[in-house]
Short mmCIF file of C-alpha atoms in Angstrom, two decimals:
data_model
loop_
_atom_site.label_atom_id
_atom_site.label_comp_id
_atom_site.label_asym_id
_atom_site.label_seq_id
_atom_site.Cartn_x
_atom_site.Cartn_y
_atom_site.Cartn_z
CA ASN A 1 14.38 -8.36 -12.28
CA ALA A 2 14.68 -6.35 -9.08
CA GLY A 3 11.14 -4.88 -9.18
CA VAL A 4 10.97 -1.67 -7.12
CA THR A 5 14.22 -0.59 -5.48
CA GLN A 6 14.38 2.06 -2.78
CA THR A 7 17.48 3.72 -1.40
CA PRO A 8 18.54 4.19 1.28
CA LYS A 9 16.97 1.53 3.51
CA PHE A 10 17.61 3.49 6.71
CA GLN A 11 18.40 7.13 7.43
CA VAL A 12 18.64 9.36 10.48
CA LEU A 13 18.36 13.11 9.99
CA LYS A 14 18.42 16.13 12.21
CA THR A 15 15.53 18.58 12.18
CA GLY A 16 15.96 21.03 9.30
CA GLN A 17 18.19 18.82 7.17
CA SER A 18 17.17 17.95 3.64
CA MET A 19 17.15 14.58 1.97
CA THR A 20 16.06 12.83 -1.20
CA LEU A 21 14.63 9.31 -1.16
CA GLN A 22 15.25 7.42 -4.37
CA CYS A 23 12.97 4.91 -6.08
CA ALA A 24 13.50 3.01 -9.31
CA GLN A 25 11.47 0.30 -11.03
CA ASP A 26 12.52 -1.99 -13.84
CA MET A 27 9.07 -3.22 -14.89
CA ASN A 28 8.36 -0.46 -17.46
CA HIS A 29 5.44 0.74 -15.34
CA ASN A 30 3.79 4.06 -16.09
CA SER A 31 2.49 5.04 -12.66
CA MET A 32 4.54 5.47 -9.50
CA TYR A 33 3.58 6.38 -5.94
CA TRP A 34 5.06 7.50 -2.65
CA TYR A 35 3.40 6.48 0.62
CA ARG A 36 4.22 6.90 4.25
CA GLN A 37 3.34 4.28 6.86
CA ASP A 38 2.94 5.23 10.48
CA PRO A 39 1.95 2.92 13.35
CA GLY A 40 -1.81 2.46 13.43
CA MET A 41 -2.32 4.62 10.33
CA GLY A 42 -1.84 2.23 7.45
CA LEU A 43 -0.46 3.70 4.24
CA ARG A 44 -1.15 7.29 3.23
CA LEU A 45 -0.42 8.60 -0.24
CA ILE A 46 2.02 11.51 -0.39
CA TYR A 47 2.41 12.06 -4.15
CA TYR A 48 1.92 10.04 -7.27
CA SER A 49 2.91 10.19 -10.91
CA ALA A 50 0.43 8.77 -13.39
CA SER A 51 2.97 8.91 -16.20
CA GLU A 52 6.38 10.30 -17.01
CA GLY A 53 6.29 14.08 -16.77
CA THR A 54 3.25 14.33 -14.48
CA THR A 55 2.93 14.46 -10.71
CA ASP A 56 -0.03 15.03 -8.40
CA LYS A 57 -0.60 15.51 -4.69
CA GLY A 58 -1.98 12.74 -2.57
CA GLU A 59 -3.51 12.84 0.89
CA VAL A 60 -0.48 14.16 2.84
CA PRO A 61 1.78 16.19 0.48
CA ASN A 62 2.82 19.01 2.83
CA GLY A 63 6.55 19.14 3.49
CA TYR A 64 7.45 17.00 0.46
CA ASN A 65 8.35 17.46 -3.18
CA VAL A 66 8.73 14.87 -5.92
CA SER A 67 10.46 14.49 -9.24
CA ARG A 68 9.62 11.98 -11.93
CA LEU A 69 13.09 11.93 -13.43
CA ASN A 70 12.23 9.47 -16.19
CA LYS A 71 9.94 6.49 -16.59
CA ARG A 72 12.03 4.39 -14.18
CA GLU A 73 12.72 6.83 -11.37
CA PHE A 74 10.55 8.78 -8.93
CA SER A 75 12.24 10.63 -6.08
CA LEU A 76 10.82 12.13 -2.90
CA ARG A 77 12.50 15.15 -1.31
CA LEU A 78 12.22 16.52 2.19
CA GLU A 79 13.46 20.11 2.02
CA SER A 80 13.50 20.77 5.77
CA ALA A 81 12.90 17.62 7.76
CA ALA A 82 10.63 17.73 10.82
CA PRO A 83 10.16 15.10 13.56
CA SER A 84 6.58 14.57 12.31
CA GLN A 85 8.09 13.15 9.12
CA THR A 86 9.61 10.23 11.00
CA SER A 87 8.05 7.29 9.22
CA VAL A 88 8.57 4.38 6.87
CA TYR A 89 8.34 5.50 3.27
CA PHE A 90 7.24 3.16 0.51
CA CYS A 91 7.47 3.56 -3.22
CA ALA A 92 5.14 1.61 -5.50
CA SER A 93 4.48 1.28 -9.21
CA THR A 94 1.76 -0.08 -11.46
CA PRO A 95 1.43 -0.61 -15.22
CA SER A 96 -1.55 1.80 -15.33
CA GLN A 97 -3.37 0.47 -18.36
CA GLY A 98 -6.33 2.73 -17.64
CA THR A 99 -8.47 -0.04 -16.18
CA GLY A 100 -7.41 0.47 -12.58
CA THR A 101 -7.23 -3.28 -12.15
CA GLN A 102 -3.48 -3.66 -12.00
CA PRO A 103 -1.91 -4.32 -8.60
CA GLN A 104 0.70 -2.02 -7.16
CA HIS A 105 4.22 -3.36 -6.68
CA PHE A 106 6.05 -2.11 -3.61
CA GLY A 107 9.64 -1.60 -2.61
CA ASP A 108 10.85 -2.66 0.82
CA GLY A 109 10.75 0.85 2.24
CA THR A 110 13.04 3.52 3.66
CA ARG A 111 13.00 3.85 7.45
CA LEU A 112 13.53 7.52 8.23
CA SER A 113 14.06 8.96 11.69
CA ILE A 114 14.23 12.69 12.29
CA LEU A 115 15.67 13.87 15.57
CA SER B 1 -9.42 11.00 6.33
CA GLN B 2 -10.35 8.87 3.36
CA GLN B 3 -8.97 5.75 4.95
CA GLY B 4 -11.03 2.67 5.50
CA GLU B 5 -11.00 0.53 8.57
CA GLU B 6 -10.05 -3.07 9.10
CA ASP B 7 -11.18 -5.14 11.99
CA PRO B 8 -9.96 -6.69 14.04
CA GLN B 9 -6.77 -4.67 14.44
CA ALA B 10 -5.03 -7.83 15.63
CA LEU B 11 -5.90 -11.52 15.40
CA SER B 12 -4.11 -14.50 16.94
CA ILE B 13 -5.04 -18.05 15.93
CA GLN B 14 -3.60 -21.58 15.86
CA GLU B 15 -2.27 -23.25 12.76
CA GLY B 16 -5.02 -24.97 10.84
CA GLU B 17 -7.71 -22.52 11.93
CA ASN B 18 -9.39 -20.07 9.58
CA ALA B 19 -8.73 -16.33 9.81
CA THR B 20 -11.31 -13.72 8.83
CA MET B 21 -10.50 -10.05 8.42
CA ASN B 22 -13.02 -7.35 7.62
CA CYS B 23 -12.65 -4.05 5.83
CA SER B 24 -14.95 -1.07 5.49
CA TYR B 25 -14.46 1.79 3.05
CA LYS B 26 -16.06 5.14 2.49
CA THR B 27 -16.46 5.86 -1.23
CA SER B 28 -17.95 4.17 -4.28
CA ILE B 29 -15.30 1.92 -5.71
CA ASN B 30 -14.09 0.43 -8.96
CA ASN B 31 -12.42 -2.46 -7.16
CA LEU B 32 -11.04 -3.51 -3.81
CA GLN B 33 -7.65 -5.13 -3.33
CA TRP B 34 -6.01 -7.01 -0.48
CA TYR B 35 -2.32 -6.82 0.29
CA ARG B 36 -0.04 -8.63 2.70
CA GLN B 37 2.98 -7.16 4.50
CA ASN B 38 5.57 -9.26 6.25
CA SER B 39 7.49 -7.56 9.03
CA GLY B 40 10.05 -5.12 7.65
CA ARG B 41 9.01 -5.62 4.04
CA GLY B 42 6.87 -3.93 1.42
CA LEU B 43 3.30 -4.85 0.59
CA VAL B 44 2.52 -7.73 -1.73
CA HIS B 45 -0.70 -7.94 -3.72
CA LEU B 46 -2.92 -10.92 -2.89
CA ILE B 47 -6.23 -10.58 -4.69
CA LEU B 48 -8.49 -8.05 -6.42
CA ILE B 49 -12.28 -8.06 -6.51
CA ARG B 50 -14.21 -5.82 -8.86
CA SER B 51 -17.25 -3.82 -7.77
CA ASN B 52 -19.59 -6.04 -9.79
CA GLU B 53 -18.27 -9.23 -8.14
CA ARG B 54 -19.49 -10.60 -4.82
CA GLU B 55 -16.96 -13.33 -4.12
CA LYS B 56 -13.57 -14.41 -5.40
CA HIS B 57 -11.22 -17.26 -4.56
CA SER B 58 -7.49 -17.71 -4.93
CA GLY B 59 -5.96 -20.80 -3.37
CA ARG B 60 -6.66 -20.60 0.37
CA LEU B 61 -7.97 -17.05 0.07
CA ARG B 62 -11.63 -16.10 -0.23
CA VAL B 63 -12.71 -12.50 -0.60
CA THR B 64 -16.24 -11.17 -0.44
CA LEU B 65 -17.51 -7.73 -1.31
CA ASP B 66 -20.76 -6.04 -0.28
CA THR B 67 -20.96 -2.69 -2.03
CA SER B 68 -24.27 -1.82 -0.35
CA LYS B 69 -22.53 -1.96 3.02
CA LYS B 70 -19.20 -0.71 1.66
CA SER B 71 -17.45 -3.68 3.21
CA SER B 72 -15.24 -6.60 2.28
CA SER B 73 -13.85 -9.62 4.06
CA LEU B 74 -10.76 -11.76 3.55
CA LEU B 75 -10.85 -15.37 4.70
CA ILE B 76 -7.65 -17.41 4.92
CA THR B 77 -8.46 -21.09 5.33
CA ALA B 78 -6.24 -23.70 7.02
CA SER B 79 -3.80 -21.07 8.19
CA ARG B 80 -0.08 -21.69 8.47
CA ALA B 81 2.62 -20.05 10.59
CA ALA B 82 3.94 -18.53 7.36
CA ASP B 83 0.67 -16.59 7.02
CA THR B 84 1.76 -14.42 9.97
CA ALA B 85 1.76 -10.88 8.56
CA SER B 86 -0.28 -7.69 8.40
CA TYR B 87 -3.11 -7.60 5.89
CA PHE B 88 -4.42 -4.42 4.28
CA CYS B 89 -7.42 -3.71 2.14
CA ALA B 90 -7.14 -1.00 -0.50
CA ALA B 91 -10.07 0.57 -2.28
CA ARG B 92 -9.80 2.04 -5.74
CA PRO B 93 -12.39 4.82 -5.91
CA GLN B 94 -14.52 5.22 -9.01
CA GLY B 95 -13.09 7.67 -11.50
CA GLY B 96 -10.03 7.89 -13.68
CA SER B 97 -7.36 7.91 -10.99
CA GLU B 98 -5.15 4.91 -10.34
CA LYS B 99 -4.91 5.84 -6.67
CA LEU B 100 -5.69 3.39 -3.90
CA VAL B 101 -7.01 4.23 -0.42
CA PHE B 102 -5.57 1.82 2.13
CA GLY B 103 -7.09 0.66 5.38
CA LYS B 104 -5.13 0.55 8.63
CA GLY B 105 -4.51 -3.18 8.52
CA THR B 106 -5.03 -6.33 10.56
CA LYS B 107 -2.03 -7.94 12.20
CA LEU B 108 -2.43 -11.72 11.98
CA THR B 109 -0.39 -14.07 14.13
CA VAL B 110 -0.62 -17.80 13.41
CA ASN B 111 0.83 -19.87 16.23
CA PRO B 112 2.43 -23.22 15.38
#
């Protein structure tokens, strides 16, 4: 099993361009998450999806949209990229059995630079 | 910001020594989790401690939790060069959400 797969691994955009980051998991998990990681800031939640068909804002949702395409896939879209969105983006998933005691499984990230 | 804080921000030790990292958080929690991140990789779950637990062990890892002080510590005993990584605590707030609130991390370097 691959776990959580993110594509692409690296991307350079110009200010104003749009882009979709892809995430897929093969563990039959219900919940999926998008984080950004900036130096000295740890991980901050952008959006999450508790189950197929639902999405909710996290701590830093401005400038992003998400789509939970099906149970496996959760995409993150930047409609008009800004330099402040330069970051490493991580997707994660968890079984979400309602107990909150399941760990999150992470992909290896997408390194995004916006010029 | 809802983020917690880890300290120290960076820690450098020799192989065989113990490493202690501390974490503080801001809300009442259901549980607290520790994750490890190797350079250029995603986070990997290490251990979870529930709010009604005070200490938990897993191999060379020992985690403590003090809910009255809203703090936790991660001890790695007999460290190895392969333990070099960043370590993050993540608090799951009380309530129905599955969300985690991550700290800013401690960068551990274990010198051979």
